[in-house]
Structure formats: C-alpha cells, structure tokens
Amino acid sequence: MRRLTTLLFAISLFASSCGSGLSSMKPTGSVIENTYFSNPETDYVYRTSIEIYGHDLGGILIIKKTSQGTHRLVLTTDFGNKLIDATMTNGVLTVNSIVEEFDRKLLIRTLEKDFSVILRDSFPIYSSDATDVQHFSIIGDESYEIIKGLHGIEKIVRSKRKPKAEYTFKAENDIFAHEIHIRHFDLKLEMDLKSLKPTEK
Amino acid sequence: MNRYFLFFIFIFFGSFAQDRKMDATEIKAFREAVNAKSAAIKSMTTDFTQYKHMDFLSKDVETSGKMAFKEPNTLLWEYKKPYNYSIVFKNGKISINDEGKKSQMDASGSKIFAKINKLIVGSVSGNLFDDKEFTISYFTNANFNFARLIPKDAALKKYIKEIELSFSKKEATVEQVRLLESDADYTKIVFKNKVLNAKVDDAAFRN
C-alpha cells in the first residue's frame, strides 16, 4: 500500500512539474519546520570534508544563529585559518572574508544555494503523501522533495526541472543534526559534515 | 569599601596582567637565549591543545593531538581529538591522513607551503626571529617572555595578521602560539609534555 501511495505521489509530482508547471500548484498553508540550526545559544561545529572535481579538502565548519533569519558561517582549515567567513540572511549570502583560492563566483553561488536550504527554518507544503512522510515544496523557481524522519527532516532533494542536489540529515533529536551530507547532481561536488558536538554557553 | 583597598586590588591584579616592552639589553639577552636553545633542538615531541577563538562563538573550538619534529625539516602534526587527522612534512612532500583517507602533494615548488612549514617548525622551536620576514616586538610579563611578529610578506599577511610566541622564562622554549587573523579572531596553540632531543623513530613520520 505504502509503495502504491509513494508511486501515486511521484506520478502527481511528475505530472504537476511537467504538465501545468510549478506556478499552477497552490500551497496547502502548512509548513515543514527545520529546527536543526535554530538555537542561538549553540555553536554548531562540524568537521567537514569537501570533494570538488577530484580534489579533497578538510576543515572545520562553524555555524551560529546570530538573530532571527541570520546565521554566521565560517569554514576554517584544521589549523584554524579562515577560508570563508560569511553571513546568511534569509537565503542571501554575504561574504565577510574569503581566501583567494575560494573566491570564485560559482563556488560562492553554490554555497549560498546549499546553505540557504540547510539553514532555512521552514518550507511551505504544496502536497504530501498519505503517510505524511514525503512532502513537496516550492520556493521561487525551485521545487523540494522533503522526507521527514523520526527526528525532523531526513532528506531534501532540490530540483529545477531536474534534480540539482540532495541533502541528507542524520539526527538523534529534532534540534540537532549530527551528520549532514550534500551531494550535487550537476557538479562534481560533495560535502560531508560530521558534528564535533554542539557547545552551549 | 575603603577606596585605598580597591586601589590596592587594582594595582595588585593589574601587575599580573601587565605586559612590559623589553629594553634593548633584555631583547638581546632573550634572543640569544632562544636562539641557543633552538639551535640545540635536534628533535622534539609534544602534546598540544588548539583553541579557535572567534568573537561570535559561545566557546572556543578545541582540538588536540601531538606533534613530532626532527632535524632538519621533518614534522608530524597530528590531531587525535575529536577526530583523527595528521599531516607530515618530509623531504619537500606533504602527506595527509584524514580519518584513514590518504593523500600526498609535492610542496617543494610551493613557496607558501615552504613558508608554512618554516612557520610551524619555527613556532615550535622558537627559531622565528627573522627580521627580514617579520617586524618583531618583544614583551615580558609575570608569566612569559613573548614576541609579536607581524609578517612582511604580502602572501603570508593575507592569512596571518600577527604571530605571538610565548616563551617559558625558565627554559626559553615556546609554551604557546597565538596566530591572529584579526583583533577578534585567533588560534591559540598550547604545548604540554614537551620532550627535547629524545630519539624519535622515523616511523613516527609515516602517514
């Protein structure tokens, strides 16, 4: 039965995105909340491995909610040198400082897109499957397939006509994801985030 | 409360924190002591704890591990907590072991890597007093003698605004390093259980 519901849900998504287009769909008025980065008292610190076009890079990613709708993001090397220091406000990334090697428009745009998804506090629901596990959301010209797990969001697939990237979360509670994996379908870019453990005041 | 008492408290505790610039005679004696000690270092092993401080964080990000150095230029820098990551500088090559994922690169052609290597080894051994590379000022307080080095090289300056090396007053060896990226952000590395000139096996530098 579950398989059939999922299949019907997939068909409805396919039909809606190919047929009348995203603009014809209407929000249900409900939202899916993402509370993984919601506590302003918590330093979210992740050991980060980045694989980009065959090159490996390790470092430490630090995320902190500084006010409603705003997060500070800093990626450092293991030795502590900052590679990127940026502020994300309502999906817009402002770079405070960046090393020369990282100062590429495509890379900054990709990070902006990825972290606007991960740090977004809610997604408007356009449709859900019967089991309330699989949901469909639209923001701007992009669609999001969202799978809910036992503790908050488990997976998000971001698409723009075709799938662009996939974000997978592993969490032991709904306020903290201890592992996050980002995989791109149109770029050779993967990011693996593993928590060093959250620290609070 | 008696205001003289408050004044006394202020002076008493203030004197602990007070950094005083060394005079020319003190600088000469200090440099000679550090250079002599540094020249005598053939090998070194030490534990370290690294604190990444940024003004917006509730708590510094803390990592720790061990370091081994052997003359002339072989260095292991290994993080063991809270994750395993090690980097070895040996014969112009850099090898990295990131949680079992191994990679290698040739650093002999990279000027910036050569500078970083020299910086790490110099930071630990204290042999960084190169007036061509840095503008150096010298201070002393109740706990340490310390030197503040401002890089002259434009490439290095982009990454590090200032290096502060704190030396044990007794041993003339580096006790802690602070790498300042700005006034608000720095990385502090504190060394512990330092062993000088003991035999360090080559196997320690296999990554």
CSV table of N, CA and C in Angstrom, one decimal, chain A residues 32-163:
chain,number,residue,atom,x,y,z
A,32,ILE,N,6.7,22.7,6.8
A,32,ILE,CA,7.6,21.7,7.4
A,32,ILE,C,8.7,22.6,8.1
A,33,GLU,N,8.8,22.4,9.4
A,33,GLU,CA,9.8,23.2,10.1
A,33,GLU,C,11.2,22.5,10.1
A,34,ASN,N,12.2,23.3,10.0
A,34,ASN,CA,13.6,22.8,10.1
A,34,ASN,C,14.2,23.4,11.3
A,35,THR,N,14.4,22.7,12.4
A,35,THR,CA,14.9,23.3,13.7
A,35,THR,C,16.3,22.9,14.0
A,36,TYR,N,17.0,22.3,13.0
A,36,TYR,CA,18.4,21.9,13.3
A,36,TYR,C,19.4,23.0,13.6
A,37,PHE,N,19.2,24.2,13.1
A,37,PHE,CA,20.1,25.3,13.4
A,37,PHE,C,19.4,26.4,14.1
A,38,SER,N,18.4,26.1,14.9
A,38,SER,CA,17.5,27.1,15.4
A,38,SER,C,17.9,27.8,16.8
A,39,ASN,N,18.9,27.1,17.5
A,39,ASN,CA,19.2,27.7,18.8
A,39,ASN,C,20.4,28.7,18.8
A,40,PRO,N,20.1,29.9,19.1
A,40,PRO,CA,21.1,31.0,19.0
A,40,PRO,C,22.2,30.8,20.1
A,41,GLU,N,22.0,29.9,21.1
A,41,GLU,CA,23.0,29.7,22.1
A,41,GLU,C,24.0,28.6,21.7
A,42,THR,N,23.7,27.9,20.6
A,42,THR,CA,24.5,26.7,20.3
A,42,THR,C,25.5,27.1,19.2
A,43,ASP,N,26.8,26.7,19.4
A,43,ASP,CA,27.8,26.7,18.3
A,43,ASP,C,27.7,25.4,17.6
A,44,TYR,N,27.3,25.4,16.3
A,44,TYR,CA,27.2,24.2,15.6
A,44,TYR,C,28.5,24.0,14.8
A,45,VAL,N,29.3,23.0,15.3
A,45,VAL,CA,30.7,22.8,14.8
A,45,VAL,C,30.8,21.5,14.1
A,46,TYR,N,31.2,21.5,12.9
A,46,TYR,CA,31.3,20.2,12.1
A,46,TYR,C,32.7,20.1,11.5
A,47,ARG,N,33.2,18.9,11.6
A,47,ARG,CA,34.4,18.5,10.8
A,47,ARG,C,33.8,18.3,9.4
A,48,THR,N,34.5,18.9,8.4
A,48,THR,CA,33.9,19.0,7.1
A,48,THR,C,34.9,18.4,6.0
A,49,SER,N,34.4,17.5,5.2
A,49,SER,CA,35.2,17.0,4.1
A,49,SER,C,34.6,17.4,2.8
A,50,ILE,N,35.3,18.1,2.0
A,50,ILE,CA,34.8,18.5,0.7
A,50,ILE,C,35.5,17.8,-0.5
A,51,GLU,N,34.8,17.3,-1.4
A,51,GLU,CA,35.4,16.7,-2.6
A,51,GLU,C,34.9,17.5,-3.7
A,52,ILE,N,35.8,18.1,-4.4
A,52,ILE,CA,35.4,19.0,-5.5
A,52,ILE,C,36.2,18.7,-6.7
A,53,TYR,N,35.6,18.2,-7.8
A,53,TYR,CA,36.3,17.8,-9.0
A,53,TYR,C,37.6,17.1,-8.7
A,54,GLY,N,37.5,16.1,-7.9
A,54,GLY,CA,38.7,15.2,-7.7
A,54,GLY,C,39.6,15.7,-6.6
A,55,HIS,N,39.4,16.9,-6.1
A,55,HIS,CA,40.3,17.4,-5.0
A,55,HIS,C,39.6,17.3,-3.7
A,56,ASP,N,40.4,16.9,-2.7
A,56,ASP,CA,39.9,16.8,-1.3
A,56,ASP,C,40.3,17.9,-0.5
A,57,LEU,N,39.4,18.4,0.4
A,57,LEU,CA,39.7,19.4,1.3
A,57,LEU,C,39.0,19.2,2.6
A,58,GLY,N,39.8,19.3,3.7
A,58,GLY,CA,39.2,19.0,5.0
A,58,GLY,C,39.2,20.4,5.8
A,59,GLY,N,38.3,20.5,6.7
A,59,GLY,CA,38.3,21.7,7.6
A,59,GLY,C,37.3,21.6,8.6
A,60,ILE,N,37.0,22.7,9.2
A,60,ILE,CA,36.0,22.8,10.3
A,60,ILE,C,35.0,23.9,9.9
A,61,LEU,N,33.7,23.5,9.9
A,61,LEU,CA,32.7,24.4,9.6
A,61,LEU,C,31.9,24.8,10.9
A,62,ILE,N,31.8,26.1,11.1
A,62,ILE,CA,31.1,26.6,12.3
A,62,ILE,C,29.9,27.4,11.9
A,63,ILE,N,28.8,27.1,12.4
A,63,ILE,CA,27.5,27.8,12.1
A,63,ILE,C,26.9,28.3,13.4
A,64,LYS,N,26.4,29.5,13.4
A,64,LYS,CA,25.8,30.0,14.6
A,64,LYS,C,24.7,31.0,14.2
A,65,LYS,N,23.5,30.7,14.8
A,65,LYS,CA,22.4,31.6,14.5
A,65,LYS,C,22.6,32.9,15.3
A,66,THR,N,22.7,34.0,14.6
A,66,THR,CA,23.0,35.3,15.3
A,66,THR,C,21.8,36.2,15.6
A,67,SER,N,20.8,36.0,14.8
A,67,SER,CA,19.5,36.6,15.0
A,67,SER,C,18.4,36.0,14.2
A,68,GLN,N,17.2,36.3,14.3
A,68,GLN,CA,16.1,35.7,13.5
A,68,GLN,C,16.4,35.8,12.0
A,69,GLY,N,16.5,34.7,11.3
A,69,GLY,CA,16.7,34.7,9.9
A,69,GLY,C,18.2,34.9,9.5
A,70,THR,N,19.1,35.0,10.5
A,70,THR,CA,20.5,35.2,10.1
A,70,THR,C,21.4,34.2,10.8
A,71,HIS,N,22.3,33.6,10.0
A,71,HIS,CA,23.3,32.7,10.6
A,71,HIS,C,24.7,33.2,10.1
A,72,ARG,N,25.7,33.0,11.0
A,72,ARG,CA,27.1,33.2,10.6
A,72,ARG,C,27.7,31.9,10.2
A,73,LEU,N,28.4,31.8,9.1
A,73,LEU,CA,29.1,30.6,8.7
A,73,LEU,C,30.6,30.8,8.5
A,74,VAL,N,31.4,30.0,9.2
A,74,VAL,CA,32.9,30.1,9.0
A,74,VAL,C,33.5,28.8,8.7
A,75,LEU,N,34.2,28.7,7.6
A,75,LEU,CA,34.9,27.4,7.3
A,75,LEU,C,36.4,27.7,7.5
A,76,THR,N,37.0,26.9,8.4
A,76,THR,CA,38.5,27.1,8.6
A,76,THR,C,39.2,25.8,8.2
A,77,THR,N,40.5,25.9,8.1
A,77,THR,CA,41.4,24.7,7.9
A,77,THR,C,41.5,24.1,9.3
A,78,ASP,N,42.1,22.9,9.3
A,78,ASP,CA,42.2,22.2,10.6
A,78,ASP,C,43.1,23.0,11.6
A,79,PHE,N,44.0,23.8,11.0
A,79,PHE,CA,44.9,24.6,11.8
A,79,PHE,C,44.2,25.9,12.3
A,80,GLY,N,43.0,26.1,11.8
A,80,GLY,CA,42.3,27.3,12.3
A,80,GLY,C,42.2,28.5,11.4
A,81,ASN,N,43.0,28.5,10.3
A,81,ASN,CA,42.9,29.6,9.4
A,81,ASN,C,41.5,29.7,8.7
A,82,LYS,N,41.0,30.9,8.6
A,82,LYS,CA,39.7,31.0,8.0
A,82,LYS,C,39.8,30.9,6.5
A,83,LEU,N,38.9,30.1,5.9
A,83,LEU,CA,38.9,30.0,4.4
A,83,LEU,C,37.7,30.9,3.9
A,84,ILE,N,36.6,30.8,4.6
A,84,ILE,CA,35.4,31.6,4.2
A,84,ILE,C,34.8,32.1,5.5
A,85,ASP,N,34.4,33.3,5.6
A,85,ASP,CA,33.6,33.8,6.7
A,85,ASP,C,32.5,34.5,6.0
A,86,ALA,N,31.2,34.1,6.3
A,86,ALA,CA,30.1,34.6,5.6
A,86,ALA,C,28.9,34.8,6.5
A,87,THR,N,27.9,35.6,6.1
A,87,THR,CA,26.7,35.7,6.9
A,87,THR,C,25.5,35.4,5.9
A,88,MET,N,24.6,34.5,6.4
A,88,MET,CA,23.4,34.2,5.6
A,88,MET,C,22.2,34.8,6.2
A,89,THR,N,21.6,35.7,5.4
A,89,THR,CA,20.4,36.3,5.9
A,89,THR,C,19.2,36.1,5.0
A,90,ASN,N,18.3,35.3,5.4
A,90,ASN,CA,17.1,35.0,4.6
A,90,ASN,C,17.5,34.5,3.2
A,91,GLY,N,18.4,33.6,3.2
A,91,GLY,CA,18.8,33.0,1.9
A,91,GLY,C,19.8,33.7,1.1
A,92,VAL,N,20.2,34.9,1.6
A,92,VAL,CA,21.2,35.7,0.8
A,92,VAL,C,22.6,35.6,1.6
A,93,LEU,N,23.6,35.2,0.9
A,93,LEU,CA,24.9,35.0,1.5
A,93,LEU,C,25.8,36.3,1.3
A,94,THR,N,26.3,36.8,2.4
A,94,THR,CA,27.2,38.0,2.2
A,94,THR,C,28.6,37.5,2.7
A,95,VAL,N,29.6,37.6,1.8
A,95,VAL,CA,30.9,37.1,2.2
A,95,VAL,C,31.6,38.2,3.0
A,96,ASN,N,32.0,37.9,4.2
A,96,ASN,CA,32.8,38.8,5.0
A,96,ASN,C,34.3,38.8,4.7
A,97,SER,N,34.8,37.6,4.5
A,97,SER,CA,36.2,37.4,4.0
A,97,SER,C,36.3,36.0,3.4
A,98,ILE,N,37.2,36.0,2.4
A,98,ILE,CA,37.4,34.7,1.7
A,98,ILE,C,38.9,34.6,1.2
A,99,VAL,N,39.5,33.4,1.2
A,99,VAL,CA,40.8,33.3,0.7
A,99,VAL,C,40.7,33.3,-0.9
A,100,GLU,N,41.8,33.8,-1.5
A,100,GLU,CA,41.8,34.0,-2.9
A,100,GLU,C,41.4,32.7,-3.7
A,101,GLU,N,41.9,31.6,-3.2
A,101,GLU,CA,41.7,30.3,-4.0
A,101,GLU,C,40.2,30.0,-4.0
A,102,PHE,N,39.4,30.5,-3.0
A,102,PHE,CA,38.0,30.1,-2.9
A,102,PHE,C,37.1,31.2,-3.5
A,103,ASP,N,37.7,32.3,-3.9
A,103,ASP,CA,36.9,33.5,-4.3
A,103,ASP,C,36.5,33.3,-5.8
A,104,ARG,N,35.6,32.3,-6.0
A,104,ARG,CA,35.0,32.0,-7.3
A,104,ARG,C,33.5,32.2,-7.3
A,105,LYS,N,33.0,32.9,-8.2
A,105,LYS,CA,31.5,33.1,-8.2
A,105,LYS,C,30.7,31.9,-8.1
A,106,LEU,N,31.1,30.9,-8.9
A,106,LEU,CA,30.3,29.6,-9.0
A,106,LEU,C,30.3,28.9,-7.6
A,107,LEU,N,31.5,28.9,-7.0
A,107,LEU,CA,31.6,28.3,-5.7
A,107,LEU,C,30.7,29.0,-4.6
A,108,ILE,N,30.8,30.4,-4.6
A,108,ILE,CA,30.0,31.2,-3.7
A,108,ILE,C,28.5,31.0,-3.9
A,109,ARG,N,28.1,31.0,-5.2
A,109,ARG,CA,26.7,30.8,-5.5
A,109,ARG,C,26.2,29.4,-5.1
A,110,THR,N,27.1,28.4,-5.2
A,110,THR,CA,26.7,27.0,-4.9
A,110,THR,C,26.6,26.9,-3.3
A,111,LEU,N,27.5,27.5,-2.6
A,111,LEU,CA,27.4,27.5,-1.1
A,111,LEU,C,26.2,28.3,-0.7
A,112,GLU,N,25.9,29.4,-1.4
A,112,GLU,CA,24.7,30.2,-1.0
A,112,GLU,C,23.4,29.3,-1.1
A,113,LYS,N,23.4,28.6,-2.3
A,113,LYS,CA,22.2,27.7,-2.5
A,113,LYS,C,22.1,26.6,-1.5
A,114,ASP,N,23.2,25.9,-1.3
A,114,ASP,CA,23.2,24.8,-0.4
A,114,ASP,C,22.8,25.2,1.0
A,115,PHE,N,23.5,26.3,1.5
A,115,PHE,CA,23.2,26.6,2.9
A,115,PHE,C,21.9,27.4,3.1
A,116,SER,N,21.3,27.9,2.0
A,116,SER,CA,20.0,28.5,2.1
A,116,SER,C,19.0,27.4,2.3
A,117,VAL,N,19.3,26.2,1.8
A,117,VAL,CA,18.4,25.0,2.0
A,117,VAL,C,18.6,24.5,3.5
A,118,ILE,N,19.8,24.3,3.8
A,118,ILE,CA,20.1,23.6,5.1
A,118,ILE,C,19.7,24.5,6.3
A,119,LEU,N,19.8,25.8,6.1
A,119,LEU,CA,19.6,26.7,7.3
A,119,LEU,C,18.1,27.3,7.2
A,120,ARG,N,17.4,27.0,6.2
A,120,ARG,CA,16.0,27.5,6.1
A,120,ARG,C,15.2,27.0,7.2
A,121,ASP,N,14.4,27.8,7.9
A,121,ASP,CA,13.7,27.3,9.1
A,121,ASP,C,12.3,26.7,8.8
A,122,SER,N,11.8,27.0,7.6
A,122,SER,CA,10.5,26.3,7.2
A,122,SER,C,10.3,26.2,5.7
A,123,PHE,N,9.6,25.2,5.3
A,123,PHE,CA,9.3,25.0,3.9
A,123,PHE,C,7.8,25.0,3.7
A,124,PRO,N,7.2,25.8,2.8
A,124,PRO,CA,5.8,25.7,2.6
A,124,PRO,C,5.4,24.4,1.9
A,125,ILE,N,4.4,23.7,2.4
A,125,ILE,CA,4.0,22.4,1.8
A,125,ILE,C,3.0,22.7,0.7
A,126,TYR,N,3.2,22.1,-0.4
A,126,TYR,CA,2.3,22.1,-1.6
A,126,TYR,C,1.5,20.8,-1.7
A,127,SER,N,2.1,19.7,-1.3
A,127,SER,CA,1.4,18.4,-1.3
A,127,SER,C,2.2,17.5,-0.4
A,128,SER,N,1.5,16.5,0.1
A,128,SER,CA,2.1,15.5,1.0
A,128,SER,C,1.5,14.1,0.6
A,129,ASP,N,2.3,13.1,0.9
A,129,ASP,CA,1.8,11.7,0.6
A,129,ASP,C,0.9,11.3,1.8
A,130,ALA,N,0.2,10.3,1.7
A,130,ALA,CA,-0.8,9.9,2.7
A,130,ALA,C,-0.2,9.5,4.0
A,131,THR,N,1.1,9.1,4.0
A,131,THR,CA,1.7,8.7,5.3
A,131,THR,C,2.3,9.9,6.0
A,132,ASP,N,2.3,11.1,5.4
A,132,ASP,CA,2.9,12.3,6.0
A,132,ASP,C,4.4,12.2,6.1
A,133,VAL,N,5.0,11.4,5.3
A,133,VAL,CA,6.5,11.3,5.3
A,133,VAL,C,7.1,12.1,4.2
A,134,GLN,N,6.5,12.0,3.0
A,134,GLN,CA,7.0,12.6,1.8
A,134,GLN,C,6.2,13.9,1.5
A,135,HIS,N,7.0,15.0,1.3
A,135,HIS,CA,6.3,16.3,1.1
A,135,HIS,C,6.9,17.0,-0.1
A,136,PHE,N,6.1,17.9,-0.6
A,136,PHE,CA,6.6,18.6,-1.8
A,136,PHE,C,6.4,20.1,-1.5
A,137,SER,N,7.5,20.9,-1.8
A,137,SER,CA,7.5,22.3,-1.5
A,137,SER,C,8.1,23.1,-2.7
A,138,ILE,N,7.6,24.3,-2.9
A,138,ILE,CA,8.1,25.1,-4.0
A,138,ILE,C,8.6,26.5,-3.4
A,139,ILE,N,9.8,26.9,-3.7
A,139,ILE,CA,10.3,28.2,-3.3
A,139,ILE,C,10.9,28.8,-4.6
A,140,GLY,N,10.3,29.9,-5.0
A,140,GLY,CA,10.8,30.6,-6.3
A,140,GLY,C,10.6,29.6,-7.4
A,141,ASP,N,11.7,29.4,-8.2
A,141,ASP,CA,11.5,28.5,-9.4
A,141,ASP,C,12.1,27.1,-9.1
A,142,GLU,N,12.3,26.8,-7.8
A,142,GLU,CA,12.8,25.5,-7.5
A,142,GLU,C,11.8,24.7,-6.6
A,143,SER,N,11.9,23.4,-6.8
A,143,SER,CA,11.0,22.5,-6.0
A,143,SER,C,11.8,21.7,-5.1
A,144,TYR,N,11.2,21.2,-4.0
A,144,TYR,CA,11.9,20.5,-3.0
A,144,TYR,C,11.1,19.3,-2.6
A,145,GLU,N,11.7,18.1,-2.7
A,145,GLU,CA,11.1,16.9,-2.2
A,145,GLU,C,11.7,16.7,-0.8
A,146,ILE,N,10.8,16.6,0.2
A,146,ILE,CA,11.3,16.6,1.6
A,146,ILE,C,10.8,15.3,2.3
A,147,ILE,N,11.7,14.5,2.8
A,147,ILE,CA,11.4,13.3,3.5
A,147,ILE,C,11.6,13.5,5.0
A,148,LYS,N,10.5,13.3,5.7
A,148,LYS,CA,10.6,13.5,7.2
A,148,LYS,C,11.0,12.2,7.9
A,149,GLY,N,11.9,12.2,8.8
A,149,GLY,CA,12.2,11.0,9.6
A,149,GLY,C,11.7,11.1,11.0
A,150,LEU,N,12.2,10.3,11.8
A,150,LEU,CA,11.8,10.2,13.2
A,150,LEU,C,12.1,11.5,13.9
A,151,HIS,N,13.3,12.1,13.6
A,151,HIS,CA,13.7,13.4,14.2
A,151,HIS,C,13.8,14.4,13.1
A,152,GLY,N,12.8,15.1,12.8
A,152,GLY,CA,12.9,16.2,11.8
A,152,GLY,C,13.2,15.7,10.4
A,153,ILE,N,13.7,16.6,9.6
A,153,ILE,CA,13.9,16.3,8.2
A,153,ILE,C,15.1,15.3,8.0
A,154,GLU,N,14.8,14.3,7.1
A,154,GLU,CA,15.8,13.3,6.8
A,154,GLU,C,16.5,13.5,5.5
A,155,LYS,N,15.8,14.0,4.5
A,155,LYS,CA,16.3,14.2,3.2
A,155,LYS,C,15.6,15.3,2.5
A,156,ILE,N,16.4,16.1,1.7
A,156,ILE,CA,15.7,17.1,0.8
A,156,ILE,C,16.4,17.0,-0.6
A,157,VAL,N,15.6,16.9,-1.6
A,157,VAL,CA,16.1,16.9,-3.0
A,157,VAL,C,15.6,18.2,-3.6
A,158,ARG,N,16.6,19.0,-4.0
A,158,ARG,CA,16.3,20.3,-4.6
A,158,ARG,C,16.3,20.1,-6.2
A,159,SER,N,15.3,20.5,-6.8
A,159,SER,CA,15.2,20.4,-8.3
A,159,SER,C,14.9,21.7,-9.0
A,160,LYS,N,15.3,21.8,-10.2
A,160,LYS,CA,14.9,22.9,-11.1
A,160,LYS,C,14.8,22.3,-12.4
A,161,ARG,N,13.6,21.8,-12.7
A,161,ARG,CA,13.3,20.9,-13.9
A,161,ARG,C,13.9,19.5,-13.6
A,162,LYS,N,15.2,19.5,-13.3
A,162,LYS,CA,15.7,18.2,-13.0
A,162,LYS,C,16.5,18.3,-11.6
A,163,PRO,N,16.7,17.1,-10.9
A,163,PRO,CA,17.3,17.2,-9.6
A,163,PRO,C,18.7,17.9,-9.7
